[in-house]
């Protein structure tokens, strides 16, 4: 028997999903996240999950993990004490940035804080020209002074980004060799190894991000790997931002690839559902304890973007930049908002109700968890409206203190607003629903898609509670709640391929491009990808290489990724790539210019280690099973208090229709079926919500 295990750290809970390759059986476990030591929560979750399903370490074929360590280090500005070394005269590239602004009308806005302060940014004499020729040789005599300065600054990591090193890395590699020899315990990240492509600021920023978070990620993975190895578990894999897993050593070498690790896993799982169920056009909606994430899946495939900023509000929309730190690595295109079950509701000085961005997180958590929380959260409000079990969650493992939640909502929300407790709780849910609906619009309407043409895939611990309200606001007719929605991102971890992206700058127009030179550029990247897959033990039969080019019109600042079909590149291939770019440009921006040559900026190669296809299913109960386990009163703003059936999801047979209002409970999540909606259990364990037929 071989099991695949995925572990996802959330803001409130750490989730484990287990899949038995032989039978397709799915298991799940949840434990509170341990912010003081995330590895402790991971190990506790593994112990509980493996014990519950009697999985021996020798039976585990894959262990993969999604972490927020990288993102949190940047958001909380608690990264390593890093240094940056640049060509003389380019010390301030991180501060000069681009001209893009987060708010075009705010003349006094501040840019994001600089990860590496000026006192730890150093210059060295050298210069490579724009054609790759050496203009000024590297001054070897300055290197010793640089090493002394780095030691005096007590740096924990060094980023090196020299001018035009993507064309000629000789100086950067020589400097890197000297630094690594003199500072053996300090990781050195070279831009020619991290991101060998054009755009100096983005290349420097990506390399600086790697240095800033690298030591923290390496320390975390070392501790976790040592613990898993001591339990005879297989090597640890990490979810990358591009939707693929990678070996821990690869993540340490390129830490920027671990940004948005957890959200990426959920989107991968949603894409699996899209292809499996035939609902190829989906909007994935993932609401956890601290954030809500959305992404668009078209024709069964998610999209990635090479232009991403971390550490600011830029994830709210791809069209506005300037709020965070750019990283030029493929990231699944998603939008995110600080709205989760743990989001704290409060009344501002003007008397307006606000929700978030502050979250109760895992410690102390919502008031009803009775762990010291005093500020009301979205979860507390859902509890008071009857949507959650008033006694316990997680099948009794998490006792609930309803009285404490009611006291907090009454004192901090209802009294200041001058309303009763249930009205205040419903207002909180309305506010957070509106914020999340805006995120769904970002990935659909703002991308040029009509959300009414998509189904909504709802998951996360809190997603199924809010999905019907969001679907109603956007005119979405169908909502799909997959098996184990509360640990669905963890399930995506075991359904992901092994992936690593490689890039080189070519900078040529389609009219002037030599097919043989482009073919050589792609071919030069394949040995790197093949070596990575060989190190991971992927057999040749499961190795695949995907090609694409970053293309744009002349004088544009941003590119679109255009796939290049397999096979030797020739003139017809270039014409097809250009035609595809025109079509993609029109879909993305609403116009194209087919009379203008297309400029190829970078070639990209994705090395893929194909994993066995994961079937997301959970066998429904046998026919005739009584699925109703209780009845309780729910409160809705439009209709007031109503009696509703409470269903046990594990006891729902295929074909069972649950008319709203109703609640469907499972170990790790709760589905709310409001009035006017109905839920049906299908043959593979999916709960599908649709509008109820009007009564005659």
XYZ file of C-alpha atoms in Angstrom:
696
model
C 0.000 0.000 0.000
C 1.336 3.457 -0.933
C -0.048 6.640 0.562
C 0.468 10.201 -0.568
C 0.387 12.805 2.209
C 0.039 16.581 1.912
C 0.429 19.025 4.815
C -0.813 22.617 4.545
C -0.207 25.258 7.210
C -3.040 27.740 7.513
C -3.471 30.793 9.678
C -5.686 28.890 12.125
C -5.301 25.178 11.395
C -2.654 22.882 9.950
C -4.324 20.401 7.603
C -3.276 16.928 6.485
C -4.739 15.065 3.520
C -3.932 11.404 2.881
C -4.689 9.462 -0.304
C -4.331 5.712 -0.733
C -3.169 5.139 -4.315
C -4.520 1.599 -4.342
C -8.105 2.240 -3.224
C -8.469 5.990 -3.740
C -9.426 6.370 -0.070
C -9.063 9.930 1.256
C -8.274 10.828 4.860
C -8.041 14.138 6.666
C -6.814 15.570 9.949
C -6.689 19.099 11.360
C -4.784 20.509 14.324
C -4.345 24.103 15.489
C -1.414 25.858 13.851
C 1.509 26.596 16.186
C 2.757 30.094 15.237
C 5.683 29.976 17.646
C 7.055 26.857 15.929
C 5.267 25.901 12.708
C 7.181 22.619 12.430
C 5.665 21.492 15.745
C 2.164 21.778 14.302
C 3.171 19.917 11.144
C 4.590 17.002 13.113
C 1.573 16.877 15.431
C -0.762 16.801 12.435
C 1.230 13.999 10.818
C 1.149 11.929 14.005
C -2.620 12.288 14.374
C -3.352 11.621 10.691
C -1.098 8.590 10.355
C -2.401 7.164 13.624
C -6.046 7.698 12.682
C -5.684 5.900 9.340
C -3.035 3.401 10.496
C -0.433 4.505 7.969
C 3.097 3.232 8.614
C 6.049 5.431 7.558
C 7.170 2.718 5.127
C 3.798 2.999 3.354
C 4.227 6.708 2.552
C 5.320 7.224 -1.044
C 5.094 11.033 -1.161
C 5.238 13.706 1.537
C 4.646 17.249 0.311
C 4.134 20.451 2.194
C 2.843 23.999 1.679
C 4.221 26.730 3.889
C 3.652 30.422 4.528
C 7.148 30.910 5.973
C 8.404 32.920 2.986
C 5.357 35.145 2.595
C 5.018 35.785 6.329
C 8.686 36.735 6.679
C 8.174 39.455 4.072
C 4.774 40.623 5.305
C 5.993 40.832 8.900
C 9.411 42.235 7.889
C 11.316 39.698 9.954
C 13.618 38.301 7.297
C 17.338 37.671 7.499
C 19.993 40.350 7.899
C 20.808 40.439 4.188
C 23.224 42.446 2.033
C 23.130 43.419 -1.646
C 26.177 43.840 -3.870
C 25.747 45.813 -7.107
C 27.770 47.393 -9.889
C 29.268 50.708 -8.772
C 26.693 53.452 -9.195
C 23.667 51.145 -8.880
C 23.426 50.840 -5.111
C 19.932 52.339 -4.921
C 18.163 50.242 -7.538
C 15.793 48.751 -4.929
C 14.609 52.219 -3.912
C 14.419 53.741 -7.397
C 12.051 50.916 -8.449
C 9.712 51.596 -11.386
C 7.378 54.508 -12.002
C 4.305 52.340 -11.277
C 2.226 53.542 -8.350
C -0.400 51.723 -6.339
C -2.695 54.757 -6.395
C -2.403 57.116 -9.354
C -4.103 59.936 -7.431
C -2.173 59.766 -4.146
C 0.837 62.038 -4.622
C 2.155 61.389 -1.123
C 1.996 57.621 -0.934
C 5.008 55.785 0.391
C 6.521 52.851 -1.407
C 7.001 49.554 0.388
C 9.797 49.360 2.914
C 13.149 48.257 1.506
C 14.118 44.720 2.476
C 17.836 45.568 2.495
C 18.693 49.001 3.990
C 21.251 51.229 2.294
C 23.907 50.601 4.946
C 23.996 46.949 3.840
C 24.067 47.672 0.106
C 27.588 47.606 -1.330
C 29.133 48.524 -4.686
C 32.024 47.025 -6.597
C 33.878 48.281 -9.633
C 33.020 46.333 -12.801
C 30.869 46.830 -15.871
C 29.369 44.552 -18.505
C 27.885 46.308 -21.519
C 24.412 45.912 -22.992
C 25.896 43.588 -25.628
C 27.533 41.334 -23.024
C 31.076 42.573 -23.585
C 33.252 43.523 -20.614
C 33.579 47.305 -20.428
C 35.327 47.500 -17.040
C 37.036 44.417 -15.597
C 36.072 43.208 -12.128
C 38.376 44.880 -9.577
C 39.755 41.907 -7.686
C 41.441 44.168 -5.116
C 38.092 45.507 -3.915
C 36.768 42.053 -3.107
C 38.803 41.689 0.086
C 37.497 45.025 1.387
C 33.973 43.923 0.466
C 34.375 40.659 2.375
C 35.615 42.573 5.431
C 32.647 44.942 5.235
C 30.187 42.044 4.972
C 31.730 40.373 8.014
C 31.608 43.632 9.966
C 27.931 44.021 9.050
C 27.245 40.499 10.416
C 25.171 39.615 7.402
C 23.227 36.353 7.264
C 22.848 36.242 3.470
C 24.197 38.063 0.424
C 22.466 38.932 -2.847
C 24.658 39.791 -5.842
C 23.100 41.543 -8.838
C 25.547 43.065 -11.308
C 24.622 44.956 -14.442
C 23.856 42.767 -17.511
C 24.982 39.593 -15.754
C 22.179 37.760 -17.554
C 24.167 38.270 -20.788
C 27.637 37.658 -19.373
C 27.787 36.169 -15.856
C 31.595 35.977 -15.651
C 32.015 38.813 -13.131
C 29.088 37.710 -10.997
C 30.251 34.113 -10.868
C 33.810 35.143 -10.002
C 32.592 37.413 -7.214
C 30.222 34.736 -5.976
C 33.027 32.174 -5.813
C 35.184 34.511 -3.717
C 32.329 35.346 -1.357
C 31.306 31.715 -0.888
C 34.896 30.740 -0.100
C 35.340 33.556 2.415
C 31.863 33.272 3.982
C 31.144 29.523 4.002
C 28.254 29.799 6.464
C 26.531 32.654 4.629
C 24.329 31.778 1.633
C 25.161 33.800 -1.494
C 22.463 34.275 -4.139
C 23.633 35.311 -7.617
C 21.152 36.928 -9.983
C 22.599 34.933 -12.899
C 21.543 31.764 -11.046
C 18.286 33.076 -9.589
C 16.912 35.021 -12.575
C 19.114 35.285 -15.690
C 16.808 37.640 -17.583
C 16.482 41.281 -18.586
C 15.011 44.000 -16.283
C 17.532 45.112 -13.720
C 15.139 46.137 -10.951
C 13.059 42.961 -11.093
C 16.197 40.811 -11.242
C 17.711 42.630 -8.258
C 14.447 42.529 -6.310
C 13.966 38.790 -6.867
C 17.545 38.080 -5.790
C 17.150 40.326 -2.730
C 13.936 38.532 -1.742
C 15.790 35.204 -1.946
C 18.537 36.487 0.351
C 16.031 38.051 2.747
C 13.979 34.874 3.280
C 16.496 32.155 2.357
C 18.051 31.581 5.796
C 14.629 31.470 7.470
C 13.258 28.958 4.957
C 16.435 26.863 5.154
C 16.331 26.753 8.964
C 12.656 25.805 8.974
C 13.070 23.056 6.364
C 16.184 21.698 8.113
C 14.286 21.242 11.375
C 11.279 19.758 9.647
C 13.311 17.399 7.454
C 15.323 16.200 10.441
C 12.102 15.345 12.278
C 10.436 13.600 9.340
C 13.635 11.702 8.555
C 13.860 10.525 12.165
C 10.391 9.013 11.720
C 11.529 7.157 8.581
C 9.317 9.262 6.318
C 10.342 9.913 2.692
C 12.131 13.114 1.555
C 10.122 16.298 1.923
C 8.751 18.193 -1.088
C 7.547 21.783 -1.048
C 4.729 23.357 -3.057
C 5.970 26.086 -5.375
C 4.100 29.185 -6.456
C 3.841 27.825 -10.028
C 1.553 24.965 -8.991
C 4.217 22.255 -8.850
C 6.098 20.662 -5.992
C 9.884 20.755 -5.720
C 12.539 19.203 -3.539
C 13.402 21.063 -0.349
C 16.946 21.702 -1.599
C 15.587 23.325 -4.768
C 13.364 25.595 -2.656
C 16.327 26.684 -0.532
C 18.296 27.482 -3.692
C 15.405 29.601 -5.017
C 13.247 30.682 -2.027
C 11.146 33.093 -4.113
C 9.501 30.030 -5.663
C 7.843 29.276 -2.294
C 5.789 32.485 -2.277
C 2.019 31.728 -2.290
C 2.828 28.092 -1.590
C -0.427 27.261 0.225
C -2.892 29.107 -2.045
C -1.263 27.505 -5.094
C -2.048 24.027 -3.775
C -5.746 24.845 -3.504
C -5.903 26.073 -7.087
C -4.159 22.913 -8.309
C -6.777 20.808 -6.539
C -9.578 22.926 -8.024
C -8.154 22.380 -11.511
C -8.178 18.630 -10.854
C -11.863 18.913 -9.932
C -12.578 20.928 -13.083
C -11.110 18.237 -15.327
C -12.595 15.348 -13.361
C -16.156 16.661 -13.222
C -16.234 18.197 -16.695
C -16.834 21.671 -15.255
C -13.849 23.031 -17.138
C -14.597 26.691 -16.347
C -14.373 27.226 -12.608
C -13.673 30.028 -10.170
C -11.881 28.606 -7.158
C -12.768 30.166 -3.810
C -10.645 29.279 -0.786
C -11.597 30.832 2.565
C -9.543 29.836 5.553
C -8.890 31.330 8.949
C -7.062 34.488 7.899
C -7.511 35.070 4.161
C -9.776 34.344 1.228
C -8.247 33.509 -2.149
C -9.738 33.267 -5.618
C -8.403 32.098 -8.956
C -9.843 31.440 -12.397
C -9.647 28.084 -14.161
C -10.386 28.126 -17.884
C -10.683 24.956 -19.952
C -9.486 22.980 -16.944
C -6.218 24.920 -16.624
C -5.106 27.594 -14.190
C -3.070 30.570 -15.338
C 0.299 31.729 -14.045
C 1.786 35.196 -14.221
C 5.521 36.045 -14.216
C 4.837 39.518 -12.776
C 4.033 39.263 -9.097
C 4.600 41.471 -6.090
C 4.776 40.182 -2.542
C 4.552 42.147 0.670
C 1.898 44.668 -0.327
C -1.655 44.963 -1.570
C -0.720 44.036 -5.136
C -2.408 40.644 -4.960
C -5.734 42.489 -4.982
C -5.326 43.170 -8.719
C -2.730 42.384 -11.352
C -3.200 45.762 -13.111
C -1.866 47.988 -10.324
C 1.768 47.585 -9.289
C 4.048 49.403 -6.918
C 2.833 48.179 -3.529
C 5.186 45.241 -2.954
C 8.467 43.611 -3.853
C 8.525 42.199 -7.404
C 9.555 38.596 -7.936
C 9.951 37.367 -11.506
C 8.957 33.760 -10.985
C 5.812 32.088 -12.314
C 3.038 32.440 -9.733
C -0.496 31.104 -10.070
C -2.638 34.096 -10.949
C -4.836 34.659 -7.909
C -6.323 37.447 -5.834
C -6.375 37.539 -2.062
C -8.037 39.532 0.701
C -7.634 39.554 4.475
C -11.005 37.960 5.156
C -11.252 34.620 6.926
C -13.000 32.889 9.759
C -10.583 34.474 12.205
C -10.920 38.018 10.824
C -11.748 40.395 13.669
C -14.858 42.577 13.437
C -14.714 46.049 14.993
C -16.420 49.417 15.023
C -14.271 52.375 13.982
C -14.333 55.854 15.520
C -16.924 57.000 12.990
C -19.277 54.230 14.102
C -18.841 52.097 10.975
C -18.583 48.324 11.119
C -15.269 46.956 9.819
C -13.976 43.417 9.367
C -10.227 42.708 9.245
C -7.503 42.983 8.199
C -6.402 41.915 11.678
C -7.033 38.251 12.432
C -7.253 36.256 15.635
C -5.218 33.579 13.861
C -4.505 30.326 15.627
C -3.462 31.929 18.897
C -5.741 32.930 20.553
C -8.234 32.268 17.741
C -11.942 33.149 17.716
C -13.597 33.876 21.067
C -15.725 30.723 20.848
C -12.580 28.541 20.807
C -12.035 29.526 24.478
C -8.305 30.033 24.112
C -8.130 33.578 25.388
C -9.622 35.453 22.436
C -11.688 38.516 23.349
C -12.367 40.176 19.980
C -15.322 38.908 17.909
C -14.529 37.213 14.612
C -16.410 36.023 11.547
C -16.478 32.515 13.026
C -18.109 33.807 16.216
C -20.790 35.524 14.123
C -21.475 32.412 12.036
C -21.886 30.514 15.305
C -24.420 32.995 16.715
C -26.471 32.833 13.502
C -26.768 29.055 13.940
C -24.613 28.170 10.947
C -22.044 26.326 13.105
C -22.589 23.686 15.760
C -23.044 25.415 19.111
C -21.299 22.635 21.053
C -18.202 21.543 19.146
C -16.342 21.404 15.844
C -13.919 18.874 14.316
C -16.210 15.997 15.323
C -16.037 17.007 18.993
C -12.289 17.620 19.150
C -12.835 21.380 19.438
C -15.324 22.369 22.200
C -17.190 25.626 21.560
C -18.084 28.370 24.069
C -21.140 30.016 22.536
C -21.742 32.217 25.566
C -18.324 33.825 25.285
C -18.891 34.575 21.592
C -22.266 36.172 22.341
C -20.783 38.332 25.096
C -18.009 39.554 22.773
C -20.368 40.393 19.896
C -22.830 42.144 22.203
C -20.201 44.262 23.939
C -17.933 45.154 21.045
C -20.347 45.268 18.101
C -24.057 45.229 18.959
C -23.919 47.860 21.716
C -21.812 50.411 19.773
C -24.005 49.906 16.683
C -27.253 50.072 18.652
C -28.612 46.756 17.334
C -29.268 43.284 18.723
C -26.671 40.521 18.685
C -28.002 38.615 15.681
C -28.336 41.757 13.570
C -24.737 42.668 14.389
C -23.546 39.146 13.541
C -25.431 39.183 10.235
C -23.921 42.576 9.383
C -20.426 41.168 9.927
C -21.176 38.305 7.545
C -22.537 40.769 4.982
C -19.412 42.924 5.175
C -17.007 40.019 4.783
C -19.110 38.541 1.951
C -18.911 41.826 0.054
C -15.119 41.939 0.439
C -14.805 38.395 -0.874
C -17.193 39.035 -3.756
C -14.852 41.815 -4.874
C -11.987 39.318 -4.966
C -14.043 36.985 -7.150
C -14.692 39.920 -9.487
C -10.964 40.635 -9.708
C -10.205 37.198 -11.158
C -13.256 37.195 -13.427
C -14.688 40.589 -14.403
C -11.348 42.406 -14.272
C -9.820 39.649 -16.416
C -12.547 40.068 -19.026
C -14.651 37.040 -18.007
C -18.338 36.868 -17.129
C -18.622 35.016 -13.787
C -22.101 33.793 -14.772
C -20.400 31.489 -17.292
C -18.436 29.733 -14.525
C -19.175 27.388 -11.662
C -17.796 28.197 -8.221
C -15.584 25.658 -6.443
C -15.750 26.455 -2.717
C -13.349 25.045 -0.170
C -11.283 25.938 2.874
C -12.602 25.677 6.399
C -14.999 28.608 5.906
C -15.524 28.690 2.120
C -18.618 26.429 2.001
C -20.317 28.597 4.644
C -20.195 31.707 2.467
C -20.213 30.305 -1.080
C -23.942 30.507 -1.803
C -24.105 34.184 -0.822
C -21.144 34.988 -3.066
C -22.574 32.992 -5.961
C -25.855 34.838 -5.607
C -24.145 38.214 -5.706
C -22.211 37.354 -8.879
C -25.032 35.502 -10.630
C -23.227 32.145 -10.520
C -25.734 29.320 -10.919
C -23.773 26.359 -9.535
C -21.438 25.829 -6.571
C -19.308 22.704 -6.141
C -18.108 21.708 -2.660
C -15.522 18.940 -3.097
C -14.693 16.193 -0.606
C -12.730 17.289 2.479
C -13.148 20.995 1.644
C -11.510 22.070 4.898
C -8.261 20.371 3.891
C -8.622 20.745 0.139
C -5.359 22.659 -0.323
C -3.548 19.792 1.376
C -5.201 17.454 -1.117
C -3.788 19.576 -3.960
C -0.309 18.901 -2.617
C -0.564 15.212 -3.438
C -2.022 15.844 -6.886
C 0.726 18.181 -8.105
C 3.491 17.403 -10.551
C 7.121 18.127 -9.756
C 7.990 21.430 -11.501
C 10.869 23.867 -11.890
C 11.064 26.824 -14.287
C 14.152 28.023 -16.171
C 14.541 31.202 -18.210
C 16.975 32.959 -20.592
C 16.717 36.340 -22.307
C 16.798 36.347 -26.134
C 15.381 39.793 -27.092
C 14.545 39.433 -30.797
C 11.515 40.190 -32.984
C 9.535 37.475 -34.718
C 10.572 38.960 -38.068
C 14.301 38.785 -37.266
C 14.358 35.617 -35.139
C 16.500 32.711 -36.301
C 14.572 29.500 -35.541
C 17.825 27.623 -34.990
C 19.006 30.120 -32.349
C 15.698 29.894 -30.484
C 15.860 26.122 -30.644
C 19.404 26.291 -29.225
C 18.226 28.574 -26.397
C 15.556 26.089 -25.369
C 17.924 23.149 -25.785
C 20.478 24.824 -23.511
C 17.930 24.900 -20.682
C 16.891 21.269 -20.925
C 20.035 19.787 -19.277
C 19.365 21.941 -16.180
C 15.807 20.697 -15.975
C 16.771 17.105 -16.667
C 19.442 17.230 -13.959
C 16.882 18.496 -11.440
C 14.445 15.706 -12.339
C 17.220 13.103 -12.186
C 18.205 14.303 -8.696
C 14.587 13.887 -7.639
C 14.576 10.318 -8.954
C 12.006 10.939 -11.698
C 12.377 8.227 -14.383
C 12.784 9.426 -17.991
C 9.332 8.133 -18.920
C 7.765 10.640 -16.516
C 9.922 13.613 -17.509
C 8.323 16.326 -19.630
C 9.571 19.708 -20.836
C 7.175 22.555 -21.616
C 8.291 25.581 -23.623
C 7.018 29.157 -23.760
C 8.214 32.629 -24.699
C 7.592 36.001 -23.051
C 6.305 38.146 -25.913
C 5.181 41.761 -26.356
C 4.837 44.520 -28.907
C 7.776 46.892 -29.246
C 7.836 49.651 -26.615
C 5.594 47.711 -24.254
C 6.870 47.228 -20.707
C 5.181 43.921 -19.874
C 5.038 40.574 -21.610
C 2.550 37.778 -22.040
C 3.598 34.134 -21.798
C 2.902 32.283 -25.052
C 3.238 28.476 -25.222
C 5.523 26.938 -27.830
C 4.439 23.564 -29.135
C 6.773 20.602 -28.796
C 9.042 19.797 -31.725
C 11.917 21.463 -33.500
C 11.328 25.188 -34.007
C 11.076 26.402 -37.597
C 9.650 29.418 -39.424
C 6.085 28.104 -39.225
C 6.477 27.679 -35.456
C 7.471 31.344 -35.096
C 4.493 32.447 -37.170
C 2.172 30.358 -35.002
C 3.648 31.822 -31.790
C 3.145 35.350 -33.117
C -0.447 34.576 -34.089
C -1.121 33.085 -30.653
C 0.314 36.208 -29.046
C -2.021 38.470 -31.028
C -5.014 36.401 -29.893
C -3.822 36.386 -26.277
C -3.205 40.135 -26.347
C -6.744 40.742 -27.572
C -8.256 38.490 -24.890
C -6.177 40.163 -22.191
C -6.290 43.834 -23.173
C -9.172 44.025 -25.659
C -7.097 44.920 -28.742
C -4.163 43.762 -30.870
C -1.954 45.036 -33.715
C -1.266 42.262 -36.181
C 0.718 44.559 -38.479
C 3.398 45.029 -35.827
C 6.196 42.483 -35.286
C 6.098 40.549 -32.044
C 9.108 40.883 -29.775
C 10.372 37.748 -28.012
C 12.018 38.783 -24.728
C 12.645 35.542 -22.827
C 12.453 31.831 -23.475
C 11.136 29.692 -20.640
C 11.368 25.978 -19.997
C 9.335 24.151 -17.367
C 10.765 20.803 -16.337
C 7.926 18.541 -15.174
C 8.059 15.279 -13.291
C 4.610 13.800 -13.895
C 2.923 12.250 -10.849
C 0.071 9.714 -11.013
C -3.292 11.357 -11.685
C -5.229 11.959 -8.493
C -8.955 11.153 -8.523
C -10.740 13.442 -6.073
C -13.652 11.399 -4.770
C -15.214 10.241 -1.532
C -17.712 7.399 -1.710
C -21.177 8.552 -0.553
C -23.182 6.615 2.010
C -25.290 3.669 0.903
C -28.849 4.262 -0.246
C -31.437 4.414 2.486
C -29.108 5.941 5.074
C -30.724 8.606 7.228
C -28.522 11.677 6.702
C -30.403 14.105 8.981
C -28.790 14.135 12.407
C -30.509 17.139 14.025
C -32.525 20.279 13.513
C -31.664 23.784 14.654
C -32.694 27.386 14.166
C -30.795 29.490 11.639
C -31.105 33.256 11.312
C -31.075 35.108 7.982
C -31.445 38.826 7.524
C -34.192 38.498 4.902
C -36.395 35.870 6.572
C -35.402 35.921 10.243
C -35.200 32.727 12.299
C -36.121 29.454 10.554
C -35.969 25.775 11.433
C -33.428 23.873 9.339
C -32.277 20.289 8.939
C -28.682 19.493 9.852
C -27.169 16.795 7.624
C -24.165 14.604 8.313
C -22.236 14.694 5.047
C -20.755 11.247 5.681
C -24.303 9.812 5.836
C -25.588 11.444 2.632
C -26.232 8.913 -0.181
C -25.739 9.798 -3.831
C -28.719 11.650 -5.264
C -29.935 13.008 -1.924
C -31.437 16.470 -2.341
C -31.236 18.803 0.662
C -33.479 21.867 0.220
C -32.502 25.080 1.946
C -32.426 26.287 4.559
C -30.097 23.515 5.678
C -26.646 22.855 7.081
C -24.353 20.029 5.955
C -21.627 19.190 8.470
C -18.428 17.190 8.050
C -15.309 16.707 10.102
C -13.486 19.777 8.879
C -16.059 22.076 7.281
C -19.715 23.168 7.201
C -21.844 23.908 4.131
C -24.638 26.464 4.472
C -27.613 26.015 2.132
C -29.616 29.276 2.391
C -33.310 29.647 1.556
C -33.846 29.498 -2.202
C -30.931 27.058 -2.697
C -30.684 23.284 -2.669
C -27.790 20.855 -2.281
C -27.353 17.477 -3.961
C -24.821 14.757 -3.221
C -23.380 13.290 -6.424
C -21.905 9.850 -7.087
C -18.301 10.890 -6.327
C -18.935 12.659 -3.040
C -19.273 16.230 -4.310
C -22.017 18.420 -2.857
C -23.462 20.607 -5.619
C -25.471 23.714 -4.713
C -27.969 25.180 -7.185
C -30.933 27.513 -7.041
C -34.070 25.705 -5.957
C -36.877 25.466 -8.488
C -39.651 27.948 -7.687
C -42.661 26.365 -6.044
C -45.784 26.251 -8.172
